[in-house]
mmCIF file with all atom_site columns, C-alpha atoms in Angstrom:
data_model
loop_
_atom_site.group_PDB
_atom_site.id
_atom_site.type_symbol
_atom_site.label_atom_id
_atom_site.label_alt_id
_atom_site.label_comp_id
_atom_site.label_asym_id
_atom_site.label_entity_id
_atom_site.label_seq_id
_atom_site.pdbx_PDB_ins_code
_atom_site.Cartn_x
_atom_site.Cartn_y
_atom_site.Cartn_z
_atom_site.occupancy
_atom_site.B_iso_or_equiv
_atom_site.pdbx_formal_charge
_atom_site.auth_seq_id
_atom_site.auth_comp_id
_atom_site.auth_asym_id
_atom_site.auth_atom_id
_atom_site.pdbx_PDB_model_num
ATOM 1   C CA . MET R 1 1   ? 0.015   0.012  0.001  1.00 0.00 ? 99  MET R CA 1
ATOM 2   C CA . THR R 1 2   ? 1.101   3.472  -0.746 1.00 0.00 ? 100 THR R CA 1
ATOM 3   C CA . ARG R 1 3   ? 1.257   6.235  1.734  1.00 0.00 ? 101 ARG R CA 1
ATOM 4   C CA . ARG R 1 4   ? -1.607  7.956  -0.135 1.00 0.00 ? 102 ARG R CA 1
ATOM 5   C CA . SER R 1 5   ? -3.958  4.922  0.085  1.00 0.00 ? 103 SER R CA 1
ATOM 6   C CA . ILE R 1 6   ? -3.203  4.539  3.795  1.00 0.00 ? 104 ILE R CA 1
ATOM 7   C CA . SER R 1 7   ? -4.118  8.219  4.303  1.00 0.00 ? 105 SER R CA 1
ATOM 8   C CA . LYS R 1 8   ? -7.351  7.751  2.277  1.00 0.00 ? 106 LYS R CA 1
ATOM 9   C CA . ARG R 1 9   ? -8.206  4.629  4.280  1.00 0.00 ? 107 ARG R CA 1
ATOM 10  C CA . ALA R 1 10  ? -7.515  6.373  7.584  1.00 0.00 ? 108 ALA R CA 1
ATOM 11  C CA . ALA R 1 11  ? -9.731  9.264  6.485  1.00 0.00 ? 109 ALA R CA 1
ATOM 12  C CA . VAL R 1 12  ? -12.581 6.924  5.478  1.00 0.00 ? 110 VAL R CA 1
ATOM 13  C CA . VAL R 1 13  ? -12.303 5.032  8.751  1.00 0.00 ? 111 VAL R CA 1
ATOM 14  C CA . THR R 1 14  ? -12.252 8.307  10.791 1.00 0.00 ? 112 THR R CA 1
ATOM 15  C CA . VAL R 1 15  ? -15.325 9.708  8.913  1.00 0.00 ? 113 VAL R CA 1
ATOM 16  C CA . THR R 1 16  ? -17.195 6.414  9.306  1.00 0.00 ? 114 THR R CA 1
ATOM 17  C CA . ALA R 1 17  ? -16.396 6.237  13.045 1.00 0.00 ? 115 ALA R CA 1
ATOM 18  C CA . ALA R 1 18  ? -17.488 9.873  13.554 1.00 0.00 ? 116 ALA R CA 1
ATOM 19  C CA . LEU R 1 19  ? -20.760 9.235  11.720 1.00 0.00 ? 117 LEU R CA 1
ATOM 20  C CA . ALA R 1 20  ? -21.408 6.077  13.710 1.00 0.00 ? 118 ALA R CA 1
ATOM 21  C CA . LEU R 1 21  ? -20.724 7.804  17.065 1.00 0.00 ? 119 LEU R CA 1
ATOM 22  C CA . GLY R 1 22  ? -22.825 10.788 16.065 1.00 0.00 ? 120 GLY R CA 1
ATOM 23  C CA . THR R 1 23  ? -25.747 8.513  15.106 1.00 0.00 ? 121 THR R CA 1
ATOM 24  C CA . LEU R 1 24  ? -25.419 6.510  18.347 1.00 0.00 ? 122 LEU R CA 1
ATOM 25  C CA . GLY R 1 25  ? -25.260 9.744  20.367 1.00 0.00 ? 123 GLY R CA 1
ATOM 26  C CA . THR R 1 26  ? -28.434 11.027 18.705 1.00 0.00 ? 124 THR R CA 1
ATOM 27  C CA . VAL R 1 27  ? -30.236 7.768  19.398 1.00 0.00 ? 125 VAL R CA 1
ATOM 28  C CA . ALA R 1 28  ? -29.091 7.674  22.993 1.00 0.00 ? 126 ALA R CA 1
ATOM 29  C CA . ALA R 1 29  ? -30.176 11.302 23.546 1.00 0.00 ? 127 ALA R CA 1
ATOM 30  C CA . THR R 1 30  ? -33.688 10.710 22.136 1.00 0.00 ? 128 THR R CA 1
ATOM 31  C CA . ALA R 1 31  ? -34.169 7.365  23.738 1.00 0.00 ? 129 ALA R CA 1
ATOM 32  C CA . GLY R 1 32  ? -34.528 8.691  27.262 1.00 0.00 ? 130 GLY R CA 1
ATOM 33  C CA . PRO R 1 33  ? -37.347 7.703  29.587 1.00 0.00 ? 131 PRO R CA 1
ATOM 34  C CA . GLN R 1 34  ? -40.760 7.624  27.946 1.00 0.00 ? 132 GLN R CA 1
ATOM 35  C CA . HIS R 1 35  ? -43.387 9.945  29.468 1.00 0.00 ? 133 HIS R CA 1
ATOM 36  C CA . ASP R 1 36  ? -47.086 9.637  28.929 1.00 0.00 ? 134 ASP R CA 1
ATOM 37  C CA . ALA R 1 37  ? -48.862 12.496 27.279 1.00 0.00 ? 135 ALA R CA 1
ATOM 38  C CA . LYS R 1 38  ? -50.514 15.015 29.572 1.00 0.00 ? 136 LYS R CA 1
ATOM 39  C CA . PRO R 1 39  ? -54.213 14.116 30.369 1.00 0.00 ? 137 PRO R CA 1
ATOM 40  C CA . SER R 1 40  ? -56.904 16.299 28.889 1.00 0.00 ? 138 SER R CA 1
ATOM 41  C CA . HIS R 1 41  ? -59.039 18.608 30.965 1.00 0.00 ? 139 HIS R CA 1
ATOM 42  C CA . LYS R 1 42  ? -61.979 16.227 30.247 1.00 0.00 ? 140 LYS R CA 1
ATOM 43  C CA . GLN R 1 43  ? -60.029 13.284 31.629 1.00 0.00 ? 141 GLN R CA 1
ATOM 44  C CA . ILE R 1 44  ? -59.298 15.188 34.844 1.00 0.00 ? 142 ILE R CA 1
ATOM 45  C CA . ALA R 1 45  ? -62.925 16.342 35.132 1.00 0.00 ? 143 ALA R CA 1
ATOM 46  C CA . ALA R 1 46  ? -64.040 12.687 34.823 1.00 0.00 ? 144 ALA R CA 1
ATOM 47  C CA . LEU R 1 47  ? -62.100 11.958 38.052 1.00 0.00 ? 145 LEU R CA 1
ATOM 48  C CA . PHE R 1 48  ? -64.567 14.164 39.950 1.00 0.00 ? 146 PHE R CA 1
ATOM 49  C CA . ASP R 1 49  ? -67.395 12.175 38.337 1.00 0.00 ? 147 ASP R CA 1
ATOM 50  C CA . GLY R 1 50  ? -65.858 8.953  39.558 1.00 0.00 ? 148 GLY R CA 1
ATOM 51  C CA . TRP R 1 51  ? -65.589 10.343 43.119 1.00 0.00 ? 149 TRP R CA 1
ATOM 52  C CA . ASN R 1 52  ? -69.177 11.495 43.008 1.00 0.00 ? 150 ASN R CA 1
ATOM 53  C CA . ALA R 1 53  ? -70.291 8.051  41.744 1.00 0.00 ? 151 ALA R CA 1
ATOM 54  C CA . ALA R 1 54  ? -68.437 6.480  44.610 1.00 0.00 ? 152 ALA R CA 1
ATOM 55  C CA . LEU R 1 55  ? -70.400 8.668  47.031 1.00 0.00 ? 153 LEU R CA 1
ATOM 56  C CA . GLN R 1 56  ? -73.615 7.241  45.514 1.00 0.00 ? 154 GLN R CA 1
ATOM 57  C CA . THR R 1 57  ? -72.592 3.738  46.451 1.00 0.00 ? 155 THR R CA 1
ATOM 58  C CA . GLY R 1 58  ? -72.884 4.608  50.206 1.00 0.00 ? 156 GLY R CA 1
ATOM 59  C CA . ASP R 1 59  ? -69.714 2.609  50.781 1.00 0.00 ? 157 ASP R CA 1
ATOM 60  C CA . PRO R 1 60  ? -67.070 4.652  52.674 1.00 0.00 ? 158 PRO R CA 1
ATOM 61  C CA . LYS R 1 61  ? -64.273 2.238  51.642 1.00 0.00 ? 159 LYS R CA 1
ATOM 62  C CA . LYS R 1 62  ? -65.159 2.691  47.905 1.00 0.00 ? 160 LYS R CA 1
ATOM 63  C CA . VAL R 1 63  ? -64.911 6.455  48.390 1.00 0.00 ? 161 VAL R CA 1
ATOM 64  C CA . ALA R 1 64  ? -61.656 6.138  50.296 1.00 0.00 ? 162 ALA R CA 1
ATOM 65  C CA . ASP R 1 65  ? -60.287 3.968  47.407 1.00 0.00 ? 163 ASP R CA 1
ATOM 66  C CA . ARG R 1 66  ? -60.256 7.197  45.312 1.00 0.00 ? 164 ARG R CA 1
ATOM 67  C CA . TYR R 1 67  ? -57.616 8.660  47.697 1.00 0.00 ? 165 TYR R CA 1
ATOM 68  C CA . ALA R 1 68  ? -53.932 7.902  47.929 1.00 0.00 ? 166 ALA R CA 1
ATOM 69  C CA . PRO R 1 69  ? -52.798 6.135  51.152 1.00 0.00 ? 167 PRO R CA 1
ATOM 70  C CA . ASP R 1 70  ? -51.053 9.383  52.221 1.00 0.00 ? 168 ASP R CA 1
ATOM 71  C CA . ALA R 1 71  ? -53.818 11.778 51.072 1.00 0.00 ? 169 ALA R CA 1
ATOM 72  C CA . VAL R 1 72  ? -54.897 14.779 53.064 1.00 0.00 ? 170 VAL R CA 1
ATOM 73  C CA . LEU R 1 73  ? -58.649 15.481 53.345 1.00 0.00 ? 171 LEU R CA 1
ATOM 74  C CA . LEU R 1 74  ? -59.971 18.738 54.706 1.00 0.00 ? 172 LEU R CA 1
ATOM 75  C CA . PRO R 1 75  ? -63.641 17.866 54.633 1.00 0.00 ? 173 PRO R CA 1
ATOM 76  C CA . THR R 1 76  ? -66.651 20.111 54.134 1.00 0.00 ? 174 THR R CA 1
ATOM 77  C CA . VAL R 1 77  ? -68.637 19.266 57.352 1.00 0.00 ? 175 VAL R CA 1
ATOM 78  C CA . SER R 1 78  ? -65.920 18.320 59.826 1.00 0.00 ? 176 SER R CA 1
ATOM 79  C CA . ASN R 1 79  ? -63.249 20.355 61.616 1.00 0.00 ? 177 ASN R CA 1
ATOM 80  C CA . GLU R 1 80  ? -60.890 17.365 61.734 1.00 0.00 ? 178 GLU R CA 1
ATOM 81  C CA . ILE R 1 81  ? -58.160 17.063 59.133 1.00 0.00 ? 179 ILE R CA 1
ATOM 82  C CA . ARG R 1 82  ? -57.901 13.491 57.794 1.00 0.00 ? 180 ARG R CA 1
ATOM 83  C CA . THR R 1 83  ? -54.454 12.267 56.841 1.00 0.00 ? 181 THR R CA 1
ATOM 84  C CA . ASP R 1 84  ? -54.719 8.499  56.307 1.00 0.00 ? 182 ASP R CA 1
ATOM 85  C CA . ARG R 1 85  ? -57.083 5.950  54.961 1.00 0.00 ? 183 ARG R CA 1
ATOM 86  C CA . ALA R 1 86  ? -58.686 5.039  58.311 1.00 0.00 ? 184 ALA R CA 1
ATOM 87  C CA . GLU R 1 87  ? -59.428 8.697  59.036 1.00 0.00 ? 185 GLU R CA 1
ATOM 88  C CA . ILE R 1 88  ? -60.834 9.215  55.545 1.00 0.00 ? 186 ILE R CA 1
ATOM 89  C CA . VAL R 1 89  ? -63.063 6.112  55.834 1.00 0.00 ? 187 VAL R CA 1
ATOM 90  C CA . ASP R 1 90  ? -64.237 7.411  59.246 1.00 0.00 ? 188 ASP R CA 1
ATOM 91  C CA . TYR R 1 91  ? -65.200 10.730 57.789 1.00 0.00 ? 189 TYR R CA 1
ATOM 92  C CA . PHE R 1 92  ? -67.280 9.085  55.000 1.00 0.00 ? 190 PHE R CA 1
ATOM 93  C CA . GLU R 1 93  ? -68.905 6.648  57.453 1.00 0.00 ? 191 GLU R CA 1
ATOM 94  C CA . HIS R 1 94  ? -70.407 9.720  59.100 1.00 0.00 ? 192 HIS R CA 1
ATOM 95  C CA . PHE R 1 95  ? -70.988 11.796 55.905 1.00 0.00 ? 193 PHE R CA 1
ATOM 96  C CA . LEU R 1 96  ? -72.518 9.179  53.521 1.00 0.00 ? 194 LEU R CA 1
ATOM 97  C CA . PRO R 1 97  ? -75.752 8.623  55.554 1.00 0.00 ? 195 PRO R CA 1
ATOM 98  C CA . ASN R 1 98  ? -76.659 12.127 54.299 1.00 0.00 ? 196 ASN R CA 1
ATOM 99  C CA . LYS R 1 99  ? -76.726 10.743 50.705 1.00 0.00 ? 197 LYS R CA 1
ATOM 100 C CA . PRO R 1 100 ? -74.509 13.480 49.294 1.00 0.00 ? 198 PRO R CA 1
ATOM 101 C CA . VAL R 1 101 ? -74.738 14.344 45.626 1.00 0.00 ? 199 VAL R CA 1
ATOM 102 C CA . ALA R 1 102 ? -72.245 16.903 44.332 1.00 0.00 ? 200 ALA R CA 1
ATOM 103 C CA . LYS R 1 103 ? -72.703 19.050 41.251 1.00 0.00 ? 201 LYS R CA 1
ATOM 104 C CA . LYS R 1 104 ? -69.997 21.324 39.920 1.00 0.00 ? 202 LYS R CA 1
ATOM 105 C CA . VAL R 1 105 ? -71.026 24.960 39.521 1.00 0.00 ? 203 VAL R CA 1
ATOM 106 C CA . GLU R 1 106 ? -67.671 26.291 38.398 1.00 0.00 ? 204 GLU R CA 1
ATOM 107 C CA . THR R 1 107 ? -64.365 24.462 37.695 1.00 0.00 ? 205 THR R CA 1
ATOM 108 C CA . TYR R 1 108 ? -60.755 25.315 36.843 1.00 0.00 ? 206 TYR R CA 1
ATOM 109 C CA . ILE R 1 109 ? -58.466 22.531 35.824 1.00 0.00 ? 207 ILE R CA 1
ATOM 110 C CA . ASN R 1 110 ? -54.708 22.829 35.674 1.00 0.00 ? 208 ASN R CA 1
ATOM 111 C CA . VAL R 1 111 ? -52.846 19.863 34.192 1.00 0.00 ? 209 VAL R CA 1
ATOM 112 C CA . LEU R 1 112 ? -49.326 20.110 35.660 1.00 0.00 ? 210 LEU R CA 1
ATOM 113 C CA . ASP R 1 113 ? -47.704 17.221 33.856 1.00 0.00 ? 211 ASP R CA 1
ATOM 114 C CA . SER R 1 114 ? -48.510 13.664 32.750 1.00 0.00 ? 212 SER R CA 1
ATOM 115 C CA . ASP R 1 115 ? -48.955 12.546 36.329 1.00 0.00 ? 213 ASP R CA 1
ATOM 116 C CA . SER R 1 116 ? -50.458 15.449 38.233 1.00 0.00 ? 214 SER R CA 1
ATOM 117 C CA . ALA R 1 117 ? -53.358 17.870 37.989 1.00 0.00 ? 215 ALA R CA 1
ATOM 118 C CA . ILE R 1 118 ? -55.438 20.205 40.082 1.00 0.00 ? 216 ILE R CA 1
ATOM 119 C CA . ASP R 1 119 ? -59.235 20.686 39.819 1.00 0.00 ? 217 ASP R CA 1
ATOM 120 C CA . ALA R 1 120 ? -60.546 23.664 41.821 1.00 0.00 ? 218 ALA R CA 1
ATOM 121 C CA . GLY R 1 121 ? -63.821 25.503 41.829 1.00 0.00 ? 219 GLY R CA 1
ATOM 122 C CA . ALA R 1 122 ? -67.310 25.552 43.420 1.00 0.00 ? 220 ALA R CA 1
ATOM 123 C CA . TYR R 1 123 ? -69.926 22.859 43.812 1.00 0.00 ? 221 TYR R CA 1
ATOM 124 C CA . ASP R 1 124 ? -73.300 22.379 45.329 1.00 0.00 ? 222 ASP R CA 1
ATOM 125 C CA . ILE R 1 125 ? -73.698 19.338 47.583 1.00 0.00 ? 223 ILE R CA 1
ATOM 126 C CA . THR R 1 126 ? -77.219 18.189 48.130 1.00 0.00 ? 224 THR R CA 1
ATOM 127 C CA . LEU R 1 127 ? -77.654 16.408 51.506 1.00 0.00 ? 225 LEU R CA 1
ATOM 128 C CA . THR R 1 128 ? -80.672 14.443 52.681 1.00 0.00 ? 226 THR R CA 1
ATOM 129 C CA . ASP R 1 129 ? -81.408 14.294 56.418 1.00 0.00 ? 227 ASP R CA 1
ATOM 130 C CA . PRO R 1 130 ? -81.493 10.589 57.237 1.00 0.00 ? 228 PRO R CA 1
ATOM 131 C CA . LYS R 1 131 ? -84.272 11.075 59.829 1.00 0.00 ? 229 LYS R CA 1
ATOM 132 C CA . THR R 1 132 ? -86.625 13.481 58.036 1.00 0.00 ? 230 THR R CA 1
ATOM 133 C CA . GLY R 1 133 ? -85.760 13.019 54.352 1.00 0.00 ? 231 GLY R CA 1
ATOM 134 C CA . LYS R 1 134 ? -85.511 16.820 54.022 1.00 0.00 ? 232 LYS R CA 1
ATOM 135 C CA . LYS R 1 135 ? -82.965 17.948 51.477 1.00 0.00 ? 233 LYS R CA 1
ATOM 136 C CA . ARG R 1 136 ? -80.593 20.935 51.758 1.00 0.00 ? 234 ARG R CA 1
ATOM 137 C CA . VAL R 1 137 ? -77.958 22.254 49.430 1.00 0.00 ? 235 VAL R CA 1
ATOM 138 C CA . VAL R 1 138 ? -74.554 23.227 50.752 1.00 0.00 ? 236 VAL R CA 1
ATOM 139 C CA . GLU R 1 139 ? -72.646 25.652 48.505 1.00 0.00 ? 237 GLU R CA 1
ATOM 140 C CA . ALA R 1 140 ? -69.017 24.857 48.833 1.00 0.00 ? 238 ALA R CA 1
ATOM 141 C CA . ARG R 1 141 ? -65.645 25.459 47.185 1.00 0.00 ? 239 ARG R CA 1
ATOM 142 C CA . TYR R 1 142 ? -63.202 22.648 46.516 1.00 0.00 ? 240 TYR R CA 1
ATOM 143 C CA . THR R 1 143 ? -59.722 21.740 45.439 1.00 0.00 ? 241 THR R CA 1
ATOM 144 C CA . TYR R 1 144 ? -58.683 18.255 44.327 1.00 0.00 ? 242 TYR R CA 1
ATOM 145 C CA . GLU R 1 145 ? -55.038 17.537 43.707 1.00 0.00 ? 243 GLU R CA 1
ATOM 146 C CA . TYR R 1 146 ? -54.546 14.344 41.709 1.00 0.00 ? 244 TYR R CA 1
ATOM 147 C CA . GLU R 1 147 ? -51.524 12.205 41.106 1.00 0.00 ? 245 GLU R CA 1
ATOM 148 C CA . LYS R 1 148 ? -51.158 9.262  38.764 1.00 0.00 ? 246 LYS R CA 1
ATOM 149 C CA . ARG R 1 149 ? -49.565 6.483  40.928 1.00 0.00 ? 247 ARG R CA 1
ATOM 150 C CA . GLY R 1 150 ? -48.917 3.001  39.578 1.00 0.00 ? 248 GLY R CA 1
ATOM 151 C CA . GLY R 1 151 ? -51.007 3.897  36.502 1.00 0.00 ? 249 GLY R CA 1
ATOM 152 C CA . LYS R 1 152 ? -54.005 4.932  38.628 1.00 0.00 ? 250 LYS R CA 1
ATOM 153 C CA . TRP R 1 153 ? -55.252 8.506  39.271 1.00 0.00 ? 251 TRP R CA 1
ATOM 154 C CA . LEU R 1 154 ? -55.707 9.155  42.984 1.00 0.00 ? 252 LEU R CA 1
ATOM 155 C CA . ILE R 1 155 ? -56.675 12.150 45.102 1.00 0.00 ? 253 ILE R CA 1
ATOM 156 C CA . VAL R 1 156 ? -53.624 13.235 47.140 1.00 0.00 ? 254 VAL R CA 1
ATOM 157 C CA . ASN R 1 157 ? -55.146 16.456 48.551 1.00 0.00 ? 255 ASN R CA 1
ATOM 158 C CA . HIS R 1 158 ? -58.860 17.312 48.842 1.00 0.00 ? 256 HIS R CA 1
ATOM 159 C CA . HIS R 1 159 ? -60.058 20.559 50.410 1.00 0.00 ? 257 HIS R CA 1
ATOM 160 C CA . SER R 1 160 ? -63.784 21.341 50.611 1.00 0.00 ? 258 SER R CA 1
ATOM 161 C CA . SER R 1 161 ? -65.277 24.153 52.613 1.00 0.00 ? 259 SER R CA 1
ATOM 162 C CA . VAL R 1 162 ? -68.683 25.885 52.881 1.00 0.00 ? 260 VAL R CA 1
ATOM 163 C CA . MET R 1 163 ? -68.766 29.158 51.017 1.00 0.00 ? 261 MET R CA 1
ATOM 164 C CA . PRO R 1 164 ? -68.092 31.911 53.613 1.00 0.00 ? 262 PRO R CA 1
ATOM 165 C CA . GLU R 1 165 ? -70.823 34.138 52.160 1.00 0.00 ? 263 GLU R CA 1
ATOM 166 C CA . GLY R 1 166 ? -73.281 31.313 51.400 1.00 0.00 ? 264 GLY R CA 1
#
């Protein structure tokens, strides 16, 4: 081999190696962890519908299943902050005999990322007195903070309070 053919070969090998490394680097850079797409506002709004449907079952455990194990609940008709499943079940054991039905009046949804969202606004909660059957409507404001954990959307923070001017 001549000196010139060695130089050409070395140049071809160098260019080929550079291209290969460049291609591998691009593939490695774009092959990072896959993230789900952000949920739509409609998907987040449906989480409230699922919670409301759980209320209709009358089963405190089914309602509590909508909450993460470490969720915080600041409930509408209790001064006690609930911070674990047992306390959340306890709240709903006392609340569900009133046959609550919630209806959103105003809602603002913020999708933070593919695994978290906030739904805040106002709702009317119709309660039925278990002794008399008389209905009353409680005007309240709410905030639900949702996280997707293990592929399932759960409530991690729920605040509900009677409207101060209601």
